[in-house]
Short mmCIF file of C-alpha atoms in Angstrom, two decimals:
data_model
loop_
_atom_site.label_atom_id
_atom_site.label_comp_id
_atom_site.label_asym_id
_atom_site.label_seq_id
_atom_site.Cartn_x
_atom_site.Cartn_y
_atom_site.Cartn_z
CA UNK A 1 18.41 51.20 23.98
CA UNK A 2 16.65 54.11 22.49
CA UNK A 3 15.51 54.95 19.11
CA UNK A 4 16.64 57.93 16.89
CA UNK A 5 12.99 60.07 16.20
CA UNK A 6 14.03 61.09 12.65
CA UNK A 7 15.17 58.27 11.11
CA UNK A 8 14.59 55.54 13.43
CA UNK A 9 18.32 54.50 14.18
CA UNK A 10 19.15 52.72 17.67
CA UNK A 11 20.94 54.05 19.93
CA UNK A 12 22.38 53.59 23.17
CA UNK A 13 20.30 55.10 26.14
CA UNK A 14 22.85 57.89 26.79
CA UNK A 15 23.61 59.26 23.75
CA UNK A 16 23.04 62.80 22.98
CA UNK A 17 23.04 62.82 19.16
CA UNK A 18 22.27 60.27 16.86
CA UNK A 19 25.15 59.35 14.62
CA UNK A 20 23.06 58.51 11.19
CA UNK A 21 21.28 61.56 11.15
CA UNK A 22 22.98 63.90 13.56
CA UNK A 23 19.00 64.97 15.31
CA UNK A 24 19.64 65.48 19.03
CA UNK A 25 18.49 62.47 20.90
CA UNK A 26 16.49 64.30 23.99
CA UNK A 27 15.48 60.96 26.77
CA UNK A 28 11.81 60.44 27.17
CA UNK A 29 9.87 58.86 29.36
CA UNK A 30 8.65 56.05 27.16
CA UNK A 31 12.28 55.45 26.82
CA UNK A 32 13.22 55.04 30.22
CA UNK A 33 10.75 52.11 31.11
CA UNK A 34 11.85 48.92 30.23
CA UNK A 35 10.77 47.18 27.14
CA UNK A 36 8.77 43.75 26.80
CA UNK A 37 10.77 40.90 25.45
CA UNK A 38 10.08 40.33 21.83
CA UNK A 39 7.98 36.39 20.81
CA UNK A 40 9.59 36.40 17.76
CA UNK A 41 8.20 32.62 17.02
CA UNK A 42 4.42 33.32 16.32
CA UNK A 43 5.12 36.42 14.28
CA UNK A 44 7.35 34.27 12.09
CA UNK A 45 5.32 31.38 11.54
CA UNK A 46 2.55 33.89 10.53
CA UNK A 47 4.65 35.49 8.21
CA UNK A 48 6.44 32.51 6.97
CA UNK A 49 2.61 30.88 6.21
CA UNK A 50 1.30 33.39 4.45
CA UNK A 51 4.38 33.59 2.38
CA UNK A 52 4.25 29.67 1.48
CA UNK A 53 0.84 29.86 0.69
CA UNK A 54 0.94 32.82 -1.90
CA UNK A 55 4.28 31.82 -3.29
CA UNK A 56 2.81 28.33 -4.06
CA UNK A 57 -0.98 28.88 -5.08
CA UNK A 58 -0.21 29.24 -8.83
CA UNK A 59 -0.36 32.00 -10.83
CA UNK A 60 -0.67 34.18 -7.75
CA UNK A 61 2.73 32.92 -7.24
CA UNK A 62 3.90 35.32 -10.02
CA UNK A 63 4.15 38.10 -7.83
CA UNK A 64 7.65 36.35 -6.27
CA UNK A 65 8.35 37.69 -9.86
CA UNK A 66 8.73 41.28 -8.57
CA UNK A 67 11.54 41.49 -5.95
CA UNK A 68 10.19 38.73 -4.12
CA UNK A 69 6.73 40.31 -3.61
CA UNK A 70 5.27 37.75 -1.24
CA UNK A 71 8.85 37.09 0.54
CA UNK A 72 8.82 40.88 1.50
CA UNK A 73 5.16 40.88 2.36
CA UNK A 74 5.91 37.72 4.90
CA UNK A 75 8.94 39.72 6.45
CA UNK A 76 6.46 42.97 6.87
CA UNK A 77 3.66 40.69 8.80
CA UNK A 78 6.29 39.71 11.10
CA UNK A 79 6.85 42.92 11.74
CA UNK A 80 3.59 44.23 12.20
CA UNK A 81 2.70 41.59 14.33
CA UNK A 82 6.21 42.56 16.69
CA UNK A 83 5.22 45.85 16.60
CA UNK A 84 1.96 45.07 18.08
CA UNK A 85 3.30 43.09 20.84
CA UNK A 86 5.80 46.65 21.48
CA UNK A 87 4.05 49.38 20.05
CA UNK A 88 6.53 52.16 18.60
CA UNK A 89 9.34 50.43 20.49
CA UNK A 90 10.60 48.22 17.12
CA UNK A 91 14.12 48.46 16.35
CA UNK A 92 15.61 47.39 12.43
CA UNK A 93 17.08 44.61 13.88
CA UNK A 94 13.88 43.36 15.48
CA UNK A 95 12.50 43.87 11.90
CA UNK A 96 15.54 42.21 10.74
CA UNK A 97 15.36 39.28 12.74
CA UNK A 98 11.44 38.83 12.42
CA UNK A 99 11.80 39.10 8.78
CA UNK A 100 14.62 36.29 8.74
CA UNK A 101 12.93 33.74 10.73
CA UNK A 102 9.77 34.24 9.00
CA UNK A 103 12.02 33.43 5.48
CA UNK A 104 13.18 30.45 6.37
CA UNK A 105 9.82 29.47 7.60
CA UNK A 106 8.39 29.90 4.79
CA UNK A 107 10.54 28.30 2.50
CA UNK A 108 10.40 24.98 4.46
CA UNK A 109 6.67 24.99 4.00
CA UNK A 110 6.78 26.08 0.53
CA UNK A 111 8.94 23.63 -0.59
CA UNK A 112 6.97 20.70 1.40
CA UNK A 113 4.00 22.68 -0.17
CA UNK A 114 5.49 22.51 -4.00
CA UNK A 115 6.18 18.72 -4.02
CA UNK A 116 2.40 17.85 -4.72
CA UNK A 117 1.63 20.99 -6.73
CA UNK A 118 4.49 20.57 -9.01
CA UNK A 119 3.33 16.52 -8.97
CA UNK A 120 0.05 17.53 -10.31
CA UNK A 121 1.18 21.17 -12.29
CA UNK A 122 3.79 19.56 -14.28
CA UNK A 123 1.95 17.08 -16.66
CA UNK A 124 4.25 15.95 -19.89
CA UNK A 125 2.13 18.05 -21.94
CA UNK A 126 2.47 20.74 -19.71
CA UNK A 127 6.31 20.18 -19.62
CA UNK A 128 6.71 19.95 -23.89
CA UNK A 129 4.78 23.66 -23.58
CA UNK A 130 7.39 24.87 -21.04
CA UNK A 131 10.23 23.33 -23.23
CA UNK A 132 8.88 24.63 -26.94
CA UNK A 133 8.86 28.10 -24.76
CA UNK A 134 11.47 27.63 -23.88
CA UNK A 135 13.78 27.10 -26.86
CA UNK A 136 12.79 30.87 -27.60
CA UNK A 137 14.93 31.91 -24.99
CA UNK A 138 18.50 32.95 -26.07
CA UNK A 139 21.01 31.02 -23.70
CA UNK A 140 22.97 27.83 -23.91
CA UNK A 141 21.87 24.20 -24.40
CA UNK A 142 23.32 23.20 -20.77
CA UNK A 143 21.74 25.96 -19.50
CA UNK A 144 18.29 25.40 -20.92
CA UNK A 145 18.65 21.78 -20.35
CA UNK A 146 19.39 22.39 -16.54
CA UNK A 147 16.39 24.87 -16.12
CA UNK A 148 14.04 21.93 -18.08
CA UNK A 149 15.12 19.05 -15.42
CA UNK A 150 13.83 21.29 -12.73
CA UNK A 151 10.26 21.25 -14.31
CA UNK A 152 10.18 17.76 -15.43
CA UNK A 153 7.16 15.81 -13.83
CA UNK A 154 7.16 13.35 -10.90
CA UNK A 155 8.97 13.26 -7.68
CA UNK A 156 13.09 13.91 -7.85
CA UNK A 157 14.66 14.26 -4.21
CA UNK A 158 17.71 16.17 -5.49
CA UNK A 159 14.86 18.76 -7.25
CA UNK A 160 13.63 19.38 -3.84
CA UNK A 161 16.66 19.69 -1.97
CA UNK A 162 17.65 22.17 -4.57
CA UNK A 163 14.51 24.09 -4.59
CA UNK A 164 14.61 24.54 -0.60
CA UNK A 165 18.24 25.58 -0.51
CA UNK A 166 16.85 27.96 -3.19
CA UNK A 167 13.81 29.29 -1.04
CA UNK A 168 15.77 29.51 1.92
CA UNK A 169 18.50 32.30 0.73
CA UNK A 170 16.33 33.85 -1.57
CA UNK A 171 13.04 34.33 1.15
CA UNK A 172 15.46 34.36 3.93
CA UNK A 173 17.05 37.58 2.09
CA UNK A 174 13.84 39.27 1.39
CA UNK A 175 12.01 38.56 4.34
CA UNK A 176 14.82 40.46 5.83
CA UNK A 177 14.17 43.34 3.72
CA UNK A 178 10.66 43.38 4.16
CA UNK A 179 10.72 42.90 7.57
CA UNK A 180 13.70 46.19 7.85
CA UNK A 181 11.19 47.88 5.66
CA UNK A 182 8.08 47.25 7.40
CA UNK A 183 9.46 48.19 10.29
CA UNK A 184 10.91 51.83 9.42
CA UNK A 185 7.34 52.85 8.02
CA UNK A 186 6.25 51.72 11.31
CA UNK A 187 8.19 53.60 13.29
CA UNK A 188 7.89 56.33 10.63
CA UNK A 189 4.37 56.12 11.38
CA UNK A 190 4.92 56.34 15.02
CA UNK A 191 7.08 59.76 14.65
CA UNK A 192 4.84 61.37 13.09
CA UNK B 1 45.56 59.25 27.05
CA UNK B 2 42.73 57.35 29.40
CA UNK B 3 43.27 57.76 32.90
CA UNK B 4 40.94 54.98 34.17
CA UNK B 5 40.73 51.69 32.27
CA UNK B 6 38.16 51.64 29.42
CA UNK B 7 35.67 48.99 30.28
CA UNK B 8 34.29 47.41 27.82
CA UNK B 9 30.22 47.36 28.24
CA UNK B 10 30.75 51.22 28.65
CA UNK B 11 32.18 51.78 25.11
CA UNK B 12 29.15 52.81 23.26
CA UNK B 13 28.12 55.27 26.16
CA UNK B 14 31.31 56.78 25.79
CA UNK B 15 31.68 56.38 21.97
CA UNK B 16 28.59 58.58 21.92
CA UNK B 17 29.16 61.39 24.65
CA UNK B 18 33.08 62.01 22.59
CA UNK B 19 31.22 62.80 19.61
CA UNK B 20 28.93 65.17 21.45
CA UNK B 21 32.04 67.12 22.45
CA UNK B 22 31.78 65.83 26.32
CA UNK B 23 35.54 66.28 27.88
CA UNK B 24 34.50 64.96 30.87
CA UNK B 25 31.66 62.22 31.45
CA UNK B 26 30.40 59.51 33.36
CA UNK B 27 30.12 56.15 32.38
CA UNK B 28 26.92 54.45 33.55
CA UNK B 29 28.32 52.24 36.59
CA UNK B 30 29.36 56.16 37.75
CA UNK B 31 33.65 55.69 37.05
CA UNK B 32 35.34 58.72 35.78
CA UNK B 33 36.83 58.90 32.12
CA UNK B 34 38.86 61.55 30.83
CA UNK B 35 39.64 61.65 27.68
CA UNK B 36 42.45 65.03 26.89
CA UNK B 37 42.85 64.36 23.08
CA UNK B 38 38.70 63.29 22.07
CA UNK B 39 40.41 60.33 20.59
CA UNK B 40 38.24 57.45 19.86
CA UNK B 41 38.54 55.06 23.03
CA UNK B 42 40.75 51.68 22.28
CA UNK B 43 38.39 48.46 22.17
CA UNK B 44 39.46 47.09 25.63
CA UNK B 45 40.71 43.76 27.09
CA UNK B 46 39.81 40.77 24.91
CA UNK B 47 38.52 37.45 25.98
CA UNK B 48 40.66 34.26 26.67
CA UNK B 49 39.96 32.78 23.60
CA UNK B 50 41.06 35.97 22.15
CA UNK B 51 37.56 37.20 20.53
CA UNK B 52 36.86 41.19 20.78
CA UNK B 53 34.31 41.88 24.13
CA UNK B 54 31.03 42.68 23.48
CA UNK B 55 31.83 46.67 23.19
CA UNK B 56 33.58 46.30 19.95
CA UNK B 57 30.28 45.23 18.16
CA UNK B 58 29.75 48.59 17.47
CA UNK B 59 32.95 49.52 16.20
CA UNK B 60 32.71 47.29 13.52
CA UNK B 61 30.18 48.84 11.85
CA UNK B 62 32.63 50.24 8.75
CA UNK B 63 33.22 46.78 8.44
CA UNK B 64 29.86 46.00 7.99
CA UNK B 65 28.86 48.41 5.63
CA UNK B 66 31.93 47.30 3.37
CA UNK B 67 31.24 43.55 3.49
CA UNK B 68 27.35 44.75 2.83
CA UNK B 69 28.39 47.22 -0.34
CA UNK B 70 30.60 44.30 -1.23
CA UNK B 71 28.16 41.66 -1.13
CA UNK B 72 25.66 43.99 -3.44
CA UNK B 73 28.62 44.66 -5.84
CA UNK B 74 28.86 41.13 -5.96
CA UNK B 75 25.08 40.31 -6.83
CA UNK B 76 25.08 42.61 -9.83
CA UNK B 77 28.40 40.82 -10.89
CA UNK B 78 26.55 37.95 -10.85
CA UNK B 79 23.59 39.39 -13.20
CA UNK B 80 26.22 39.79 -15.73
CA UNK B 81 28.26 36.77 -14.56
CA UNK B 82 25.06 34.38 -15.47
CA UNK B 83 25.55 35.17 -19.44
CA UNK B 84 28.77 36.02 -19.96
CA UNK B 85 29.99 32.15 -17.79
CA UNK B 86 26.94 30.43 -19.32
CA UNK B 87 26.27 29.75 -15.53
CA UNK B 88 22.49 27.42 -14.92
CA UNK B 89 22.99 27.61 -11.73
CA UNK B 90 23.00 31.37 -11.32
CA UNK B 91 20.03 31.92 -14.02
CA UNK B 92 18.00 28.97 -11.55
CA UNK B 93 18.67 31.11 -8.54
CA UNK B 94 17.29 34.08 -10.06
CA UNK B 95 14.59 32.51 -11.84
CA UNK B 96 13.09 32.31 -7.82
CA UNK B 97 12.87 35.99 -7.99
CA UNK B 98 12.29 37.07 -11.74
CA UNK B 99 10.41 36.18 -14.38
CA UNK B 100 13.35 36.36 -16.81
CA UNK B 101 11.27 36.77 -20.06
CA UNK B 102 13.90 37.56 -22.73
CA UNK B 103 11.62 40.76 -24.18
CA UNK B 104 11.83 42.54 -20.89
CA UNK B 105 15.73 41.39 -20.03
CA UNK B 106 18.76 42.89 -21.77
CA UNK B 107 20.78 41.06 -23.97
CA UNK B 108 24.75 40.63 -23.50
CA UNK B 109 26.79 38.74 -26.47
CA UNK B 110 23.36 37.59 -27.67
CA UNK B 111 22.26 36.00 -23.84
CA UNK B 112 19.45 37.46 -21.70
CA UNK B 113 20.99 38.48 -18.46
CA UNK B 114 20.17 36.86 -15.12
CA UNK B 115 17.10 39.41 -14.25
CA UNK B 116 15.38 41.05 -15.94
CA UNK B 117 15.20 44.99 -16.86
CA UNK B 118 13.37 46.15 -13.63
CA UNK B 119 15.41 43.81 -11.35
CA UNK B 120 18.64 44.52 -12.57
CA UNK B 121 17.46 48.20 -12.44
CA UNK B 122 16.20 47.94 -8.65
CA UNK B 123 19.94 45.91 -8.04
CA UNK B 124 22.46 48.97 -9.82
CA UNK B 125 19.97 51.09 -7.72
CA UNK B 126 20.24 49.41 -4.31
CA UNK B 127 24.47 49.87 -5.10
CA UNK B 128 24.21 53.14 -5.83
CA UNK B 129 22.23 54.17 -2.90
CA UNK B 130 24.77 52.29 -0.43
CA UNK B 131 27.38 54.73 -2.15
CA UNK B 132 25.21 57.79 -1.80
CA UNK B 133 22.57 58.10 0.44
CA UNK B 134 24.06 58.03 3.93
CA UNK B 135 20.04 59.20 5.93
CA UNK B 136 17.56 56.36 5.36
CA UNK B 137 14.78 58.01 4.44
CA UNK B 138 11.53 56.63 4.58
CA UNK B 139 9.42 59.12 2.80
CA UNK B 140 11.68 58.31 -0.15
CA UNK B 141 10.57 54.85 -0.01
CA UNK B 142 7.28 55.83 0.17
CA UNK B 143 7.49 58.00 -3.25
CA UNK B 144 9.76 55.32 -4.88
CA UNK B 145 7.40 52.92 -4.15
CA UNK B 146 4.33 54.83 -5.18
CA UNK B 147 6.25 55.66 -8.30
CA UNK B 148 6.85 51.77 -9.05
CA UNK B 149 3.39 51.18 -8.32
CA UNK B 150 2.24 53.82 -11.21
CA UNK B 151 4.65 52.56 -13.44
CA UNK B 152 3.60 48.80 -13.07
CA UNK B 153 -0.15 50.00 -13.88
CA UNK B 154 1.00 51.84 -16.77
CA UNK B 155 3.10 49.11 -18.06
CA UNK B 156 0.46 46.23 -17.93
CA UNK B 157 -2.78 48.61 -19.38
CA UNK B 158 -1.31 51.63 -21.44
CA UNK B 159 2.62 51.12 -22.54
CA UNK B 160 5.30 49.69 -21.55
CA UNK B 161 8.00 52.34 -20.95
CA UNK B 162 11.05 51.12 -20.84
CA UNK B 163 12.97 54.24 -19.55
CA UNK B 164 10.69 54.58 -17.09
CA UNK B 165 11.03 51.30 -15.42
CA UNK B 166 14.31 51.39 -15.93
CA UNK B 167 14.25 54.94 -13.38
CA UNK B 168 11.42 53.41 -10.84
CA UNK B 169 14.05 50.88 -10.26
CA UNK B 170 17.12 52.46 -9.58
CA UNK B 171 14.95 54.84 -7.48
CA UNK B 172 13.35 52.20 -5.64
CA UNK B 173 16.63 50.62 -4.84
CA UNK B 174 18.72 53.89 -3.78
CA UNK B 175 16.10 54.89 -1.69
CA UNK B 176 15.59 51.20 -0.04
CA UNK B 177 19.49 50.82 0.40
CA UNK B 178 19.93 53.03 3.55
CA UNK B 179 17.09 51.44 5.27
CA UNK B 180 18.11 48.05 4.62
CA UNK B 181 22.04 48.50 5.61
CA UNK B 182 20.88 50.75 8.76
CA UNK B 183 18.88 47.31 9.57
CA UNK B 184 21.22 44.50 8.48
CA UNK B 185 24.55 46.10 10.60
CA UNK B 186 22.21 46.63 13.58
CA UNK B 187 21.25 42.73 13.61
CA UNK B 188 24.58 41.47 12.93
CA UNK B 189 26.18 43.68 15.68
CA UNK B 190 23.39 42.12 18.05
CA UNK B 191 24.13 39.13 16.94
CA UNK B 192 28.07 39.54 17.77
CA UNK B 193 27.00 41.23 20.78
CA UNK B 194 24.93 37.88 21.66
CA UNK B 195 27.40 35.64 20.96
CA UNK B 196 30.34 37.57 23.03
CA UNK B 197 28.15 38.11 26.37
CA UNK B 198 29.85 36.07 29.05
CA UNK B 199 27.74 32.91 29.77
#
């Protein structure tokens, strides 16, 4: 497999043209030899680490806040460290894949991370702030009272089960993205 | 009509050299295809257990790009689903993501909605850029994210602008929309492509 030199699209090895972009796909000898197999495992737990870890420390946590900040950022490590293991030679799916792995990763270890912090966060004073906040925000009674049980203090099994499903789809998802995304500046990079 | 039998791991290859107007080609194991009409090849034989062969992955990539473009439709739906169905279960999903604070969320039939104004923003963005933008671009990205950036700054030390957030994140989400489809249809074909190669 080859990849497009505009816009970074794979393609098959013979194709003349690619079919996102249209540029004329001309063979080159970096694309005839054959490529290293990928260790997708140590670029994921790198990713998925540093994701726990920043997602958990508290208030630096917020930036999960914007798109998933630190999700994306753990799904672009992978990536950057798969592109160091094949230089230039990173497909979106690689990306993809690096970025997925690295998700779910992470949210495991967040989640085994947040059982202690949220032990030790969530005080019942700290809880009767969050809830007099909390009645300032226009939604239902169910609704509210559903948010509240997740930050009530102590240990509650079906809380963390919840919270890892949670971290799995949302980091899982983002990851991806951040990993997709890493990896097209990457190869962006490399084009130019 | 095909003169020699279509084979399967060849489909790509020949996929490719149709649309660059080849009549006659080679296929990589060095049969000869004709093809008289440029038609698009059929898929080929199909497994025993009736599955598609691994040369049909690509082929399915409308597919993909309508369950993807369905599955975004159906994430804003649910931005608008969490207040209008009273749904907790939505708002805790998206209260992973977004800070939901009801002065930087709009309101509908008096409830915040499930993100907030730069979120749901960066969402209607991200569908309008799998309708529009067929090129990923990644200079785009760069300038939407650049743009996001500058707009974040301004927000938390000058003024908080809400129009402008409002166009940082439908930028940011058109322009990251090809990029992200381009790389979510090329890892589920691999995947299919995986899971079809004879053991």
């Amino acid at each position: 497999m080859s990849q497009c030199r505009e816009c970074g699209a794979t393609l098959p090895e013979d194709s003349r043209y690619c079919l996102q972009c249209g540029t004329e796909n001309k063979p080159s000898a970096a694309n005839a030899q054959p490529q290293k197999e990928l260790d997708f495992l140590k670029p994921a737990i790198a990713g998925g680490l540093a994701l726990a870890i920043l997602s958990s420390i508290p208030i630096i946590s917020a930036g999960n806040f914007f798109c998933c900040l630190w999700a994306q950022a753990g799904g672009g490590l992978a990536a950057w460290f798969l592109n160091k293991q094949r230089p230039g030679g990173l497909t979106y799916s690689d990306g993809a894949f690096g970025g997925v792995f690295s998700g779910l990763i992470g949210a495991f270890i967040a989640t085994l991370i947040s059982i202690p912090i949220q032990m030790l966060v969530f005080t019942p004073q700290r809880v009767a702030e969050i809830q007099a906040r909390f009645e300032q925000y226009p939604m239902q009674p169910e609704v509210r009272e559903m948010m509240l049980r997740f930050l009530s203090p102590g240990f509650d099994l079906t809380r963390v089960v919840i919270t890892l499903l949670i971290y799995m789809i949302a980091f899982g998802l983002f990851s991806m993205i951040g990993g997709i995304i890493t990896t097209a500046i990457l190869s962006r990079k490399k084009l130019d | 009509m095909f003169q020699r039998v279509c084979l399967p791991q060849d489909l790509e290859a020949i996929r490719f050299r149709l649309l660059s107007d080849s009549k006659t080609f080679s296929a990589p194991n060095g049969e000869q295809h004709c093809n008289s009409t440029g038609q698009t090849p059929f898929p080929g034989p199909k497994s025993p257990r009736g599955l598609p062969q691994a040369g049909d992955a690509w082929s399915a990539k409308p597919f993909l790009n309508l369950t993807l473009l369905m599955a975004t439709v159906a994430w804003c739906l649910a931005i608008v689903a969490a207040p209008y169905f009273h749904s907790g279960p939505i708002y805790l999903f998206f209260s992973a993501i977004c800070h939901q604070l009801p002065t930087r969320s709009w309101h509908f039939q008096g409830e915040q909605l499930g993100l907030c104004i730069r979120c749901t923003s960066i969402s209607l963005g991200f569908l309008a850029g799998q309708l529009a933008i067929r090129t990923p671009n990644v200079r785009w990205l760069g300038y939407a994210i650049v743009i996001t950036a500058v707009e974040w700054l301004l927000a938390t030390t000058v003024h908080d602008f809400e129009l402008l957030r409002i166009l940082s994140g439908v930028v940011l989400g058109a322009s990251a929309a090809p990029i992200v489809r381009t790389g979510v249809v090329e890892m589920v074909v691999r995947i299919m492509r995986t899971a079809h190669e004879p053991m």
